[in-house]
C-alpha positions in Angstrom: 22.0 8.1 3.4 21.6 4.4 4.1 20.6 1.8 1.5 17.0 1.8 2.8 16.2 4.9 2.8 18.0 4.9 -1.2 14.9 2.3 -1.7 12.3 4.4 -0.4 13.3 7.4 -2.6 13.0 4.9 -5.5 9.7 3.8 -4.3 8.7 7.4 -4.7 10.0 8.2 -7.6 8.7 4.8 -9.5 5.2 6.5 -8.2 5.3 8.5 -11.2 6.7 6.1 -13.7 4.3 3.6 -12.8 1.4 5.9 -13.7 3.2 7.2 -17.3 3.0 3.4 -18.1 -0.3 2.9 -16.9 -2.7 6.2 -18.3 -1.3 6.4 -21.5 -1.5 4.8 -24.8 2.0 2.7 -24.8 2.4 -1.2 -26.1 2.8 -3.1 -23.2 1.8 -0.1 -20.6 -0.3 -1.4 -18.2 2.4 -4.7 -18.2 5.3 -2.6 -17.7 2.9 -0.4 -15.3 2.2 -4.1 -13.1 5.8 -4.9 -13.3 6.7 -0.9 -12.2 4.5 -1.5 -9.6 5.2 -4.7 -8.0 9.5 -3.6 -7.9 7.9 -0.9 -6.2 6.0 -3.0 -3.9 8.9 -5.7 -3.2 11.5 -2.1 -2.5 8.8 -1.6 0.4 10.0 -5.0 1.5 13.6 -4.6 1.0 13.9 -1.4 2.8 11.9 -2.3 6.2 14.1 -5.6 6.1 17.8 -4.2 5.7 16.9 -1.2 8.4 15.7 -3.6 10.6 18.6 -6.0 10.1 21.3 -3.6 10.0 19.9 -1.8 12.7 19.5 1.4 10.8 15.9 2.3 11.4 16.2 6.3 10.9 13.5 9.3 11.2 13.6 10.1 7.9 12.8 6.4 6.6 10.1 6.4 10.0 8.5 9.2 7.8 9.5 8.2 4.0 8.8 4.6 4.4 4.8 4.8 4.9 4.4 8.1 2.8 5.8 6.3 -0.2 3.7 3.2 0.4 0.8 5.5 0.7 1.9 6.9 -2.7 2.1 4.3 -4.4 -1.2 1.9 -3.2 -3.1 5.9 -3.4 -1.9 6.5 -6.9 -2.2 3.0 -8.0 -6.0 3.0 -6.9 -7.1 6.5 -8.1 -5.6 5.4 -11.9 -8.1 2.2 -11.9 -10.9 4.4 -10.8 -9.8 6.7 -13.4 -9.6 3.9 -15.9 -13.1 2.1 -14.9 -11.2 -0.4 -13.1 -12.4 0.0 -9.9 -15.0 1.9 -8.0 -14.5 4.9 -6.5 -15.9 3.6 -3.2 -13.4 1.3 -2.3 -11.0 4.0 -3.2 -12.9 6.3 -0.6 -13.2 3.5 2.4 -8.9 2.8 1.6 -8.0 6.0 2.0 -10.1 6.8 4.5 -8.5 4.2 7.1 -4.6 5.5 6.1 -5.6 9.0 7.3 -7.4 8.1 10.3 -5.0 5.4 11.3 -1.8 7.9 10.1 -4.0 11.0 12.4 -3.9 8.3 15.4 -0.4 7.5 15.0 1.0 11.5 14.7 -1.6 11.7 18.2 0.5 8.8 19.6 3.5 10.4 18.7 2.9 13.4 20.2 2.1 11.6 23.2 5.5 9.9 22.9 3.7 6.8 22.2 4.8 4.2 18.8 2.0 2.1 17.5 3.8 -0.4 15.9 2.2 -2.1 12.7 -0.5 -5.0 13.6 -0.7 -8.3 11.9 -3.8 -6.9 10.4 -1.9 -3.6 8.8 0.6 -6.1 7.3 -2.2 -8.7 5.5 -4.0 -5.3 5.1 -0.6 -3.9 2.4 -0.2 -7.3 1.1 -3.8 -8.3 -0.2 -3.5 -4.3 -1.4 -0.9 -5.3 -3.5 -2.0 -8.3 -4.5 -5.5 -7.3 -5.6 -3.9 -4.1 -7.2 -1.3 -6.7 -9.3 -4.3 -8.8 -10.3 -6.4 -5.7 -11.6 -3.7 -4.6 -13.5 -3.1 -8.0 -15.5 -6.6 -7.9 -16.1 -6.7 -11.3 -13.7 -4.3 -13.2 -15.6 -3.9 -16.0 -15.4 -7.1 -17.1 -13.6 -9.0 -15.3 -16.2 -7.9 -18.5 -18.5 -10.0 -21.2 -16.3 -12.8 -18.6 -15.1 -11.7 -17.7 -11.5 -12.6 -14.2 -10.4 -9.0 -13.8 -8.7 -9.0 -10.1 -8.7 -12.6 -9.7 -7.5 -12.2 -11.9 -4.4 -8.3 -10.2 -3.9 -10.0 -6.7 -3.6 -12.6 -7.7 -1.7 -9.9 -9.8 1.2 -8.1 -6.5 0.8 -11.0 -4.0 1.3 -11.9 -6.6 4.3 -8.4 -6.4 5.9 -8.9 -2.5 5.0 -11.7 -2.2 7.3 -10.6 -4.8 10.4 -7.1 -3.2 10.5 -8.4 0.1 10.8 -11.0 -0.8 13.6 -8.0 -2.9 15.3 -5.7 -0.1 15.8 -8.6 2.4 16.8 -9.6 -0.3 19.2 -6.6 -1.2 20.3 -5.7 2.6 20.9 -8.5 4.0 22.0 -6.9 5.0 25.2 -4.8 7.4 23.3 -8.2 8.9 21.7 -9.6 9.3 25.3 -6.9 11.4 26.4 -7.1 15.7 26.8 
């Protein structure tokens, strides 16, 4: 097993840690729970940069790679729902664009066709992150000089959410017309 896919199977299993930190009653949780996350976040990085650079892209980090980051953004989301942190909606329209864009890609596949990850999909994970990271820390610091950070964060992210999902449904639709 390369050292990409190593990082991907630590992505998954931080999945869990994250959350122990996060939904219970520890000093410090939900700070070691952002700082859990964001490793997490930058191993996604990591792994998609050395298998790309070492030319050791494999099937099982094809599959791993985007389950774990599905794991991670999905269970990061559902525990600030869970912890009034953020509504359940945005949860719902999230999720709702990783199945149908994952559904498209598993039709492309079986078609023997790769949609590659757009711009969009990219900003899409990053502002994810981003706005996740800035929930957690409560919008520290911009909570110090009154700037609702987090709020506008989610709401680029929930943006990118939608327009990534209609860009790769858009720009695939040919596969969708098909059989």
């Amino acid at each position: 097993m390369n050292l990409a896919n190593k990082l991907t199977i630590v992505r998954i299993f931080l999945v869990p840690v994250f959350m122990i930190f996060l939904l219970n009653e520890i000093t410090y949780g939900v700070y070691i729970a952002a700082f859990v996350f964001t490793v997490a976040a930058i191993t996604d990085t990591l792994d998609g940069y050395i298998a790309r650079s070492r030319n050791q892209v494999t099937k099982f980090g094809k599959f791993m790679d985007p389950l774990a980051d599905k794991l991670l953004v999905t269970a990061a989301l559902v525990c600030l729902v869970q912890m009034d942190q953020l509504p359940a909606w945005i949860v719902v329209v999230i999720i709702s664009r990783e199945y149908a864009i994952s559904i498209l890609r598993a039709v492309a596949a079986s078609e023997g066709i790769v949609i590659a990850a757009s711009v969009y999909g990219k900003l899409k994970t990053i502002t994810q992150i981003v706005a996740i990271i800035a929930i957690l820390l409560d919008n520290y610091p911009f909570s110090l000089i009154g700037f609702p950070f987090s709020t506008i964060a989610l709401w680029i992210a929930v943006i990118l959410t939608i327009v990534s999902g209609v860009d790769y449904i858009y720009l695939n639709r040919h596969i969708l017309k098909q059989g």
